[in-house]
mmCIF file of C-alpha atoms in Angstrom:
data_model
loop_
_atom_site.group_PDB
_atom_site.id
_atom_site.type_symbol
_atom_site.label_atom_id
_atom_site.label_comp_id
_atom_site.label_asym_id
_atom_site.label_seq_id
_atom_site.Cartn_x
_atom_site.Cartn_y
_atom_site.Cartn_z
ATOM 1 C CA MET A 90 17.904 -71.988 33.508
ATOM 2 C CA SER A 91 21.875 -72.807 33.914
ATOM 3 C CA PHE A 92 21.296 -75.655 31.762
ATOM 4 C CA PHE A 93 20.367 -73.842 28.880
ATOM 5 C CA GLY A 94 23.417 -71.043 29.210
ATOM 6 C CA ALA A 95 21.877 -68.663 31.456
ATOM 7 C CA GLY A 96 21.600 -68.484 35.519
ATOM 8 C CA THR A 97 18.652 -65.959 35.168
ATOM 9 C CA PHE A 98 16.395 -64.796 32.251
ATOM 10 C CA PHE A 99 17.514 -60.972 33.193
ATOM 11 C CA ASN A 100 17.643 -59.580 29.181
ATOM 12 C CA ARG A 101 18.615 -55.978 29.947
ATOM 13 C CA GLU A 102 19.602 -55.156 26.193
ATOM 14 C CA LYS A 103 16.170 -57.018 25.169
ATOM 15 C CA LYS A 104 18.016 -58.958 22.512
ATOM 16 C CA GLU A 105 15.906 -61.603 20.821
ATOM 17 C CA PHE A 106 18.297 -64.144 21.516
ATOM 18 C CA LEU A 107 19.525 -64.463 25.336
ATOM 19 C CA VAL A 108 21.817 -67.702 24.450
ATOM 20 C CA LYS A 109 22.601 -68.922 20.874
ATOM 21 C CA GLY A 110 24.630 -71.979 21.157
ATOM 22 C CA LEU A 111 25.233 -74.458 19.327
ATOM 23 C CA PRO A 112 23.670 -76.908 21.367
ATOM 24 C CA ILE A 113 21.551 -75.009 23.636
ATOM 25 C CA ASN A 114 19.574 -71.528 22.952
ATOM 26 C CA ILE A 115 17.182 -69.506 25.009
ATOM 27 C CA ARG A 116 14.747 -66.814 22.500
ATOM 28 C CA TYR A 117 12.697 -64.017 23.252
ATOM 29 C CA ASP A 118 9.638 -64.089 21.169
ATOM 30 C CA TYR A 119 8.169 -60.612 21.527
ATOM 31 C CA ILE A 120 5.460 -61.079 19.590
ATOM 32 C CA ASN A 121 3.826 -63.759 21.362
ATOM 33 C CA ASN A 122 5.156 -62.862 24.772
ATOM 34 C CA LYS A 123 7.146 -66.098 25.662
ATOM 35 C CA VAL A 124 10.682 -66.961 26.228
ATOM 36 C CA GLU A 125 11.577 -70.752 24.107
ATOM 37 C CA LEU A 126 14.071 -72.863 25.561
ATOM 38 C CA ALA A 127 15.878 -75.616 23.446
ATOM 39 C CA CYS A 128 18.565 -77.793 24.234
ATOM 40 C CA TYR A 129 20.058 -80.321 21.074
ATOM 41 C CA TYR A 130 22.367 -82.542 22.649
ATOM 42 C CA PRO A 131 21.918 -86.056 22.222
ATOM 43 C CA MET A 132 20.111 -88.393 25.430
ATOM 44 C CA PRO A 133 20.546 -91.523 25.054
ATOM 45 C CA PHE A 134 18.025 -93.027 26.870
ATOM 46 C CA PHE A 135 17.328 -97.612 26.946
ATOM 47 C CA LYS A 136 13.842 -98.030 28.186
ATOM 48 C CA THR A 137 12.856 -94.894 29.600
ATOM 49 C CA ALA A 138 13.318 -91.111 30.158
ATOM 50 C CA LYS A 139 12.149 -88.302 32.763
ATOM 51 C CA PHE A 140 12.102 -84.744 32.753
ATOM 52 C CA GLU A 141 11.181 -82.174 35.371
ATOM 53 C CA LEU A 142 10.837 -78.674 35.569
ATOM 54 C CA THR A 143 10.754 -77.474 39.423
ATOM 55 C CA GLY A 144 10.419 -73.785 41.182
ATOM 56 C CA ILE A 145 7.524 -73.190 38.500
ATOM 57 C CA ALA A 146 4.233 -71.667 39.993
ATOM 58 C CA PRO A 147 1.376 -73.361 37.786
ATOM 59 C CA ASP A 148 -0.661 -70.103 38.186
ATOM 60 C CA ASN A 149 2.418 -67.380 36.621
ATOM 61 C CA ALA A 150 3.416 -69.796 33.970
ATOM 62 C CA GLU A 151 1.907 -71.447 30.394
ATOM 63 C CA ILE A 152 4.158 -74.489 29.668
ATOM 64 C CA ASN A 153 4.645 -76.057 26.406
ATOM 65 C CA TYR A 154 6.408 -78.766 25.090
ATOM 66 C CA GLU A 155 7.756 -80.681 22.528
ATOM 67 C CA ILE A 156 10.685 -83.677 22.739
ATOM 68 C CA ARG A 157 11.666 -85.388 19.370
ATOM 69 C CA TYR A 158 13.311 -88.436 19.764
ATOM 70 C CA GLU A 159 14.347 -91.280 17.508
ATOM 71 C CA LYS A 160 15.030 -95.350 17.865
ATOM 72 C CA LEU A 161 18.488 -96.247 19.463
ATOM 73 C CA LYS A 162 20.198 -97.321 16.041
ATOM 74 C CA THR A 163 23.564 -99.024 18.345
ATOM 75 C CA ALA A 164 23.646 -101.259 20.773
ATOM 76 C CA SER A 165 23.283 -99.871 23.985
ATOM 77 C CA ASN A 166 26.899 -100.594 25.294
ATOM 78 C CA ARG A 167 28.308 -98.137 22.508
ATOM 79 C CA ASN A 168 26.151 -95.302 24.111
ATOM 80 C CA ALA A 169 26.679 -93.154 26.954
ATOM 81 C CA TYR A 170 24.468 -91.384 29.477
ATOM 82 C CA PHE A 171 23.950 -87.688 29.432
ATOM 83 C CA HIS A 172 24.292 -86.170 32.890
ATOM 84 C CA ALA A 173 24.085 -82.174 33.998
ATOM 85 C CA THR A 174 25.429 -81.033 37.239
ATOM 86 C CA TYR A 175 24.713 -77.973 39.489
ATOM 87 C CA LYS A 176 27.289 -76.039 41.981
ATOM 88 C CA ASP A 177 25.927 -73.535 43.933
ATOM 89 C CA ILE A 178 29.140 -71.330 45.124
ATOM 90 C CA PRO A 179 27.806 -67.977 46.164
ATOM 91 C CA LYS A 180 31.198 -66.666 48.514
ATOM 92 C CA PRO A 181 34.290 -68.214 46.816
ATOM 93 C CA ASP A 182 37.454 -68.408 49.543
ATOM 94 C CA LEU A 183 40.091 -65.770 48.978
ATOM 95 C CA GLY A 184 42.865 -68.230 47.583
ATOM 96 C CA GLN A 185 41.031 -71.294 47.780
ATOM 97 C CA ASP A 186 40.326 -73.326 44.248
ATOM 98 C CA MET A 187 36.719 -73.551 43.546
ATOM 99 C CA THR A 188 35.448 -77.429 42.386
ATOM 100 C CA TRP A 189 33.021 -76.764 40.075
ATOM 101 C CA LEU A 190 33.191 -80.906 39.271
ATOM 102 C CA ASP A 191 33.935 -84.066 40.833
ATOM 103 C CA THR A 192 32.790 -87.101 39.250
ATOM 104 C CA ARG A 193 33.751 -89.124 42.018
ATOM 105 C CA GLY A 194 30.334 -91.196 43.520
ATOM 106 C CA ILE A 195 28.215 -90.527 40.134
ATOM 107 C CA GLU A 196 24.971 -92.840 40.092
ATOM 108 C CA GLY A 197 26.694 -94.474 43.107
ATOM 109 C CA HIS A 198 29.919 -95.677 41.487
ATOM 110 C CA GLN A 199 33.296 -94.401 43.162
ATOM 111 C CA GLN A 200 35.078 -94.948 39.646
ATOM 112 C CA TRP A 201 33.637 -92.846 36.669
ATOM 113 C CA SER A 202 34.571 -91.906 33.439
ATOM 114 C CA GLY A 203 32.934 -89.590 30.474
ATOM 115 C CA SER A 204 33.102 -86.457 28.444
ATOM 116 C CA PHE A 205 32.936 -83.001 29.640
ATOM 117 C CA LEU A 206 30.972 -80.502 27.229
ATOM 118 C CA GLY A 207 30.638 -77.428 29.005
ATOM 119 C CA THR A 208 30.058 -74.684 31.614
ATOM 120 C CA SER A 209 27.286 -72.410 31.889
ATOM 121 C CA PHE A 210 27.931 -70.093 34.937
ATOM 122 C CA ILE A 211 26.720 -66.571 36.883
ATOM 123 C CA PHE A 212 29.970 -64.998 37.278
ATOM 124 C CA SER A 213 28.742 -62.277 39.811
ATOM 125 C CA HIS A 214 25.921 -61.121 41.823
ATOM 126 C CA ASN A 215 25.720 -57.102 42.336
ATOM 127 C CA ALA A 216 28.092 -56.631 39.433
ATOM 128 C CA ASN A 217 30.709 -57.827 41.832
ATOM 129 C CA LEU A 218 33.574 -59.190 38.995
ATOM 130 C CA ASN A 219 35.794 -60.770 41.555
ATOM 131 C CA THR A 220 35.479 -64.748 40.593
ATOM 132 C CA LEU A 221 36.318 -63.469 36.903
ATOM 133 C CA GLU A 222 40.031 -63.667 38.083
ATOM 134 C CA GLY A 223 39.709 -67.290 39.697
ATOM 135 C CA ASP A 224 41.673 -70.088 37.535
ATOM 136 C CA PRO A 225 39.298 -72.727 36.359
ATOM 137 C CA ARG A 226 40.297 -76.648 36.784
ATOM 138 C CA PHE A 227 38.757 -79.698 35.890
ATOM 139 C CA PHE A 228 39.689 -82.878 37.175
ATOM 140 C CA PHE A 229 38.439 -85.808 35.502
ATOM 141 C CA ASP A 230 38.348 -90.054 36.025
ATOM 142 C CA ASP A 231 40.672 -89.362 39.282
ATOM 143 C CA SER A 232 43.002 -87.281 37.975
ATOM 144 C CA LYS A 233 45.819 -85.588 40.482
ATOM 145 C CA SER A 234 46.089 -82.779 37.828
ATOM 146 C CA PRO A 235 43.662 -80.797 35.624
ATOM 147 C CA GLN A 236 42.495 -82.278 32.268
ATOM 148 C CA ALA A 237 41.040 -78.539 32.047
ATOM 149 C CA TYR A 238 43.074 -75.243 33.076
ATOM 150 C CA GLY A 239 42.353 -71.731 32.545
ATOM 151 C CA THR A 240 43.745 -68.967 33.523
ATOM 152 C CA GLY A 241 41.032 -66.460 34.330
ATOM 153 C CA THR A 242 37.269 -67.181 34.820
ATOM 154 C CA GLU A 243 36.168 -64.675 32.419
ATOM 155 C CA GLU A 244 38.599 -66.541 29.249
ATOM 156 C CA TRP A 245 37.044 -69.387 30.271
ATOM 157 C CA ALA A 246 33.680 -68.313 28.864
ATOM 158 C CA GLY A 247 35.426 -66.025 26.253
ATOM 159 C CA GLY A 248 35.782 -62.737 27.405
ATOM 160 C CA GLY A 249 39.164 -61.498 28.225
ATOM 161 C CA ASP A 250 38.190 -58.253 28.185
ATOM 162 C CA TYR A 251 35.031 -58.803 30.289
ATOM 163 C CA TRP A 252 33.165 -58.712 27.279
ATOM 164 C CA GLY A 253 33.654 -55.099 26.604
ATOM 165 C CA GLY A 254 30.752 -54.718 29.355
ATOM 166 C CA GLU A 255 28.311 -56.015 26.676
ATOM 167 C CA ASN A 256 26.017 -58.924 27.274
ATOM 168 C CA MET A 257 26.825 -61.092 24.337
ATOM 169 C CA THR A 258 26.351 -65.146 23.025
ATOM 170 C CA LEU A 259 28.578 -66.613 20.528
ATOM 171 C CA PRO A 260 28.222 -70.502 19.022
ATOM 172 C CA LEU A 261 30.341 -72.404 22.318
ATOM 173 C CA ALA A 262 31.072 -69.145 24.381
ATOM 174 C CA GLY A 263 29.229 -65.825 25.999
ATOM 175 C CA HIS A 264 28.025 -63.673 28.354
ATOM 176 C CA PRO A 265 24.503 -63.862 27.865
ATOM 177 C CA CYS A 266 22.994 -61.248 31.484
ATOM 178 C CA GLY A 267 24.949 -59.844 34.151
ATOM 179 C CA SER A 268 26.193 -56.402 34.424
ATOM 180 C CA THR A 269 29.430 -54.737 34.873
ATOM 181 C CA GLU A 270 28.204 -51.994 37.044
ATOM 182 C CA LYS A 271 25.865 -51.874 40.351
ATOM 183 C CA LYS A 272 22.418 -51.198 39.814
ATOM 184 C CA GLN A 273 21.600 -47.949 41.385
ATOM 185 C CA GLN A 274 18.222 -48.611 43.983
#
């Protein structure tokens, strides 16, 4: 789910679009009782491609998919591969940097270069918003200083006021799911 811009399908406000971004979206079709996930990132491949869905029990999910592609029109040495990475930091250490991405060793190469497209993450569990005040830093291409740096995780995701306590989605930023108050049992 993080790949599509949300860490969970929890849609507490019952909106049509949980995520409505330029490159990805999560749409609820309440009439047909289904969730549609879409990705519009170009993902070049030269000979074959492999797509995997994991963690889905066949007994409780019907999965339909559509993959569109077109023949590569440029030389293979003029294209890049698409990579998506996942990092879980369940309990951040107070006062310590959280490394969200480290490109060393990707694809079996110590040195690596590429383009950074974005992040998708869950800020809190049980409405604990402590991680919002961390300063995100991204180090690429063996740099000793960050190429991307924020002054707080909430600003990184376009929510300097904690999104006014609301869930929201914008073309390039958002807070699609989560709560500012712990759910009472």
